[in-house]
Amino acid sequence: MRGDPGSLYDAHAARLYAHGWSLLGDDAAAAVRDAFVAAVRHPPRGDVVLWMYGLSRTAATSRGAFERPWHVASGASGASGTADPLLRAAA
């Protein structure tokens, strides 16, 4: 691994937590922990940031991130009347 685990954690933990939160909500901290455990066990391949996001996504997937339904905010129920194009597309 390039650098020590502590500096790797300091450099990437906050962003990986935000990424995990978007996929898992309250289980994000556990997925970040899983990603860093995997980082210690497996050497990086290529860009460290992309490698860490890959480990984070794998950890989130193993915790069921893509099996959970997600819901659009109730304000987007009338999708044609919603001004936000992202909410219209999601609805």
mmCIF file with all atom_site columns, C-alpha atoms in Angstrom:
data_model
loop_
_atom_site.group_PDB
_atom_site.id
_atom_site.type_symbol
_atom_site.label_atom_id
_atom_site.label_alt_id
_atom_site.label_comp_id
_atom_site.label_asym_id
_atom_site.label_entity_id
_atom_site.label_seq_id
_atom_site.pdbx_PDB_ins_code
_atom_site.Cartn_x
_atom_site.Cartn_y
_atom_site.Cartn_z
_atom_site.occupancy
_atom_site.B_iso_or_equiv
_atom_site.pdbx_formal_charge
_atom_site.auth_seq_id
_atom_site.auth_comp_id
_atom_site.auth_asym_id
_atom_site.auth_atom_id
_atom_site.pdbx_PDB_model_num
ATOM 1  C CA . MET A 1 1  ? 0.000   0.000  0.000   1.00 0.00 ? 1  MET A CA 1
ATOM 2  C CA . ARG A 1 2  ? 1.274   3.474  -0.777  1.00 0.00 ? 2  ARG A CA 1
ATOM 3  C CA . GLY A 1 3  ? 1.761   5.231  2.509   1.00 0.00 ? 3  GLY A CA 1
ATOM 4  C CA . ASP A 1 4  ? 0.594   4.038  5.874   1.00 0.00 ? 4  ASP A CA 1
ATOM 5  C CA . PRO A 1 5  ? -3.040  3.103  6.643   1.00 0.00 ? 5  PRO A CA 1
ATOM 6  C CA . GLY A 1 6  ? -3.473  6.151  8.888   1.00 0.00 ? 6  GLY A CA 1
ATOM 7  C CA . SER A 1 7  ? -2.594  8.642  6.179   1.00 0.00 ? 7  SER A CA 1
ATOM 8  C CA . LEU A 1 8  ? -4.745  6.731  3.693   1.00 0.00 ? 8  LEU A CA 1
ATOM 9  C CA . TYR A 1 9  ? -7.654  6.976  6.128   1.00 0.00 ? 9  TYR A CA 1
ATOM 10 C CA . ASP A 1 10 ? -7.056  10.670 6.791   1.00 0.00 ? 10 ASP A CA 1
ATOM 11 C CA . ALA A 1 11 ? -6.986  11.421 3.080   1.00 0.00 ? 11 ALA A CA 1
ATOM 12 C CA . HIS A 1 12 ? -10.092 9.485  2.031   1.00 0.00 ? 12 HIS A CA 1
ATOM 13 C CA . ALA A 1 13 ? -12.400 8.603  4.928   1.00 0.00 ? 13 ALA A CA 1
ATOM 14 C CA . ALA A 1 14 ? -14.676 11.655 4.774   1.00 0.00 ? 14 ALA A CA 1
ATOM 15 C CA . ARG A 1 15 ? -15.340 11.319 1.041   1.00 0.00 ? 15 ARG A CA 1
ATOM 16 C CA . LEU A 1 16 ? -15.858 7.568  1.301   1.00 0.00 ? 16 LEU A CA 1
ATOM 17 C CA . TYR A 1 17 ? -18.275 8.100  4.177   1.00 0.00 ? 17 TYR A CA 1
ATOM 18 C CA . ALA A 1 18 ? -20.290 10.553 2.058   1.00 0.00 ? 18 ALA A CA 1
ATOM 19 C CA . HIS A 1 19 ? -20.282 8.056  -0.807  1.00 0.00 ? 19 HIS A CA 1
ATOM 20 C CA . GLY A 1 20 ? -21.361 5.274  1.560   1.00 0.00 ? 20 GLY A CA 1
ATOM 21 C CA . TRP A 1 21 ? -24.068 7.456  3.063   1.00 0.00 ? 21 TRP A CA 1
ATOM 22 C CA . SER A 1 22 ? -25.554 8.059  -0.387  1.00 0.00 ? 22 SER A CA 1
ATOM 23 C CA . LEU A 1 23 ? -25.773 4.294  -0.904  1.00 0.00 ? 23 LEU A CA 1
ATOM 24 C CA . LEU A 1 24 ? -26.516 2.962  2.589   1.00 0.00 ? 24 LEU A CA 1
ATOM 25 C CA . GLY A 1 25 ? -27.596 5.698  4.947   1.00 0.00 ? 25 GLY A CA 1
ATOM 26 C CA . ASP A 1 26 ? -26.904 4.650  8.540   1.00 0.00 ? 26 ASP A CA 1
ATOM 27 C CA . ASP A 1 27 ? -24.724 1.674  7.511   1.00 0.00 ? 27 ASP A CA 1
ATOM 28 C CA . ALA A 1 28 ? -22.152 3.950  5.859   1.00 0.00 ? 28 ALA A CA 1
ATOM 29 C CA . ALA A 1 29 ? -19.639 3.827  8.725   1.00 0.00 ? 29 ALA A CA 1
ATOM 30 C CA . ALA A 1 30 ? -19.548 0.026  8.654   1.00 0.00 ? 30 ALA A CA 1
ATOM 31 C CA . ALA A 1 31 ? -19.000 0.039  4.883   1.00 0.00 ? 31 ALA A CA 1
ATOM 32 C CA . VAL A 1 32 ? -16.127 2.522  5.242   1.00 0.00 ? 32 VAL A CA 1
ATOM 33 C CA . ARG A 1 33 ? -14.582 0.270  7.869   1.00 0.00 ? 33 ARG A CA 1
ATOM 34 C CA . ASP A 1 34 ? -14.953 -2.724 5.525   1.00 0.00 ? 34 ASP A CA 1
ATOM 35 C CA . ALA A 1 35 ? -13.329 -0.760 2.699   1.00 0.00 ? 35 ALA A CA 1
ATOM 36 C CA . PHE A 1 36 ? -10.308 0.146  4.821   1.00 0.00 ? 36 PHE A CA 1
ATOM 37 C CA . VAL A 1 37 ? -9.938  -3.429 6.074   1.00 0.00 ? 37 VAL A CA 1
ATOM 38 C CA . ALA A 1 38 ? -9.862  -4.514 2.415   1.00 0.00 ? 38 ALA A CA 1
ATOM 39 C CA . ALA A 1 39 ? -7.350  -1.749 1.645   1.00 0.00 ? 39 ALA A CA 1
ATOM 40 C CA . VAL A 1 40 ? -4.943  -3.146 4.216   1.00 0.00 ? 40 VAL A CA 1
ATOM 41 C CA . ARG A 1 41 ? -5.336  -6.680 2.818   1.00 0.00 ? 41 ARG A CA 1
ATOM 42 C CA . HIS A 1 42 ? -5.107  -5.890 -0.904  1.00 0.00 ? 42 HIS A CA 1
ATOM 43 C CA . PRO A 1 43 ? -2.515  -3.674 -2.605  1.00 0.00 ? 43 PRO A CA 1
ATOM 44 C CA . PRO A 1 44 ? -3.734  -0.727 -4.706  1.00 0.00 ? 44 PRO A CA 1
ATOM 45 C CA . ARG A 1 45 ? -4.175  -1.056 -8.434  1.00 0.00 ? 45 ARG A CA 1
ATOM 46 C CA . GLY A 1 46 ? -3.687  2.159  -10.375 1.00 0.00 ? 46 GLY A CA 1
ATOM 47 C CA . ASP A 1 47 ? -5.072  5.402  -8.972  1.00 0.00 ? 47 ASP A CA 1
ATOM 48 C CA . VAL A 1 48 ? -5.487  5.228  -5.188  1.00 0.00 ? 48 VAL A CA 1
ATOM 49 C CA . VAL A 1 49 ? -8.675  7.319  -5.125  1.00 0.00 ? 49 VAL A CA 1
ATOM 50 C CA . LEU A 1 50 ? -10.418 5.149  -7.711  1.00 0.00 ? 50 LEU A CA 1
ATOM 51 C CA . TRP A 1 51 ? -9.154  2.043  -5.944  1.00 0.00 ? 51 TRP A CA 1
ATOM 52 C CA . MET A 1 52 ? -10.618 3.243  -2.625  1.00 0.00 ? 52 MET A CA 1
ATOM 53 C CA . TYR A 1 53 ? -13.969 4.088  -4.236  1.00 0.00 ? 53 TYR A CA 1
ATOM 54 C CA . GLY A 1 54 ? -14.009 0.610  -5.773  1.00 0.00 ? 54 GLY A CA 1
ATOM 55 C CA . LEU A 1 55 ? -13.426 -0.957 -2.360  1.00 0.00 ? 55 LEU A CA 1
ATOM 56 C CA . SER A 1 56 ? -16.104 1.287  -0.878  1.00 0.00 ? 56 SER A CA 1
ATOM 57 C CA . ARG A 1 57 ? -18.626 0.318  -3.552  1.00 0.00 ? 57 ARG A CA 1
ATOM 58 C CA . THR A 1 58 ? -17.848 -3.364 -3.026  1.00 0.00 ? 58 THR A CA 1
ATOM 59 C CA . ALA A 1 59 ? -18.351 -2.961 0.722   1.00 0.00 ? 59 ALA A CA 1
ATOM 60 C CA . ALA A 1 60 ? -21.645 -1.132 0.168   1.00 0.00 ? 60 ALA A CA 1
ATOM 61 C CA . THR A 1 61 ? -22.792 -3.808 -2.263  1.00 0.00 ? 61 THR A CA 1
ATOM 62 C CA . SER A 1 62 ? -22.028 -6.560 0.242   1.00 0.00 ? 62 SER A CA 1
ATOM 63 C CA . ARG A 1 63 ? -24.167 -4.676 2.756   1.00 0.00 ? 63 ARG A CA 1
ATOM 64 C CA . GLY A 1 64 ? -27.132 -4.622 0.356   1.00 0.00 ? 64 GLY A CA 1
ATOM 65 C CA . ALA A 1 65 ? -26.853 -1.101 -1.055  1.00 0.00 ? 65 ALA A CA 1
ATOM 66 C CA . PHE A 1 66 ? -28.320 -1.988 -4.425  1.00 0.00 ? 66 PHE A CA 1
ATOM 67 C CA . GLU A 1 67 ? -31.037 -4.268 -3.072  1.00 0.00 ? 67 GLU A CA 1
ATOM 68 C CA . ARG A 1 68 ? -32.764 -1.485 -1.150  1.00 0.00 ? 68 ARG A CA 1
ATOM 69 C CA . PRO A 1 69 ? -35.566 0.504  -2.742  1.00 0.00 ? 69 PRO A CA 1
ATOM 70 C CA . TRP A 1 70 ? -35.085 4.247  -2.844  1.00 0.00 ? 70 TRP A CA 1
ATOM 71 C CA . HIS A 1 71 ? -37.802 6.831  -2.852  1.00 0.00 ? 71 HIS A CA 1
ATOM 72 C CA . VAL A 1 72 ? -38.149 10.229 -4.434  1.00 0.00 ? 72 VAL A CA 1
ATOM 73 C CA . ALA A 1 73 ? -39.127 12.998 -2.034  1.00 0.00 ? 73 ALA A CA 1
ATOM 74 C CA . SER A 1 74 ? -42.877 13.480 -1.707  1.00 0.00 ? 74 SER A CA 1
ATOM 75 C CA . GLY A 1 75 ? -42.620 16.921 -3.332  1.00 0.00 ? 75 GLY A CA 1
ATOM 76 C CA . ALA A 1 76 ? -41.754 15.212 -6.626  1.00 0.00 ? 76 ALA A CA 1
ATOM 77 C CA . SER A 1 77 ? -44.963 13.188 -6.832  1.00 0.00 ? 77 SER A CA 1
ATOM 78 C CA . GLY A 1 78 ? -46.334 15.527 -9.448  1.00 0.00 ? 78 GLY A CA 1
ATOM 79 C CA . ALA A 1 79 ? -43.245 15.099 -11.609 1.00 0.00 ? 79 ALA A CA 1
ATOM 80 C CA . SER A 1 80 ? -44.498 17.213 -14.486 1.00 0.00 ? 80 SER A CA 1
ATOM 81 C CA . GLY A 1 81 ? -44.974 20.187 -12.155 1.00 0.00 ? 81 GLY A CA 1
ATOM 82 C CA . THR A 1 82 ? -41.596 19.875 -10.445 1.00 0.00 ? 82 THR A CA 1
ATOM 83 C CA . ALA A 1 83 ? -39.118 22.567 -11.406 1.00 0.00 ? 83 ALA A CA 1
ATOM 84 C CA . ASP A 1 84 ? -36.038 20.469 -10.556 1.00 0.00 ? 84 ASP A CA 1
ATOM 85 C CA . PRO A 1 85 ? -35.115 18.355 -13.631 1.00 0.00 ? 85 PRO A CA 1
ATOM 86 C CA . LEU A 1 86 ? -33.294 15.809 -11.453 1.00 0.00 ? 86 LEU A CA 1
ATOM 87 C CA . LEU A 1 87 ? -36.411 15.179 -9.355  1.00 0.00 ? 87 LEU A CA 1
ATOM 88 C CA . ARG A 1 88 ? -38.525 14.931 -12.524 1.00 0.00 ? 88 ARG A CA 1
ATOM 89 C CA . ALA A 1 89 ? -36.144 12.339 -13.963 1.00 0.00 ? 89 ALA A CA 1
ATOM 90 C CA . ALA A 1 90 ? -36.056 10.378 -10.705 1.00 0.00 ? 90 ALA A CA 1
ATOM 91 C CA . ALA A 1 91 ? -39.858 10.342 -10.459 1.00 0.00 ? 91 ALA A CA 1
#
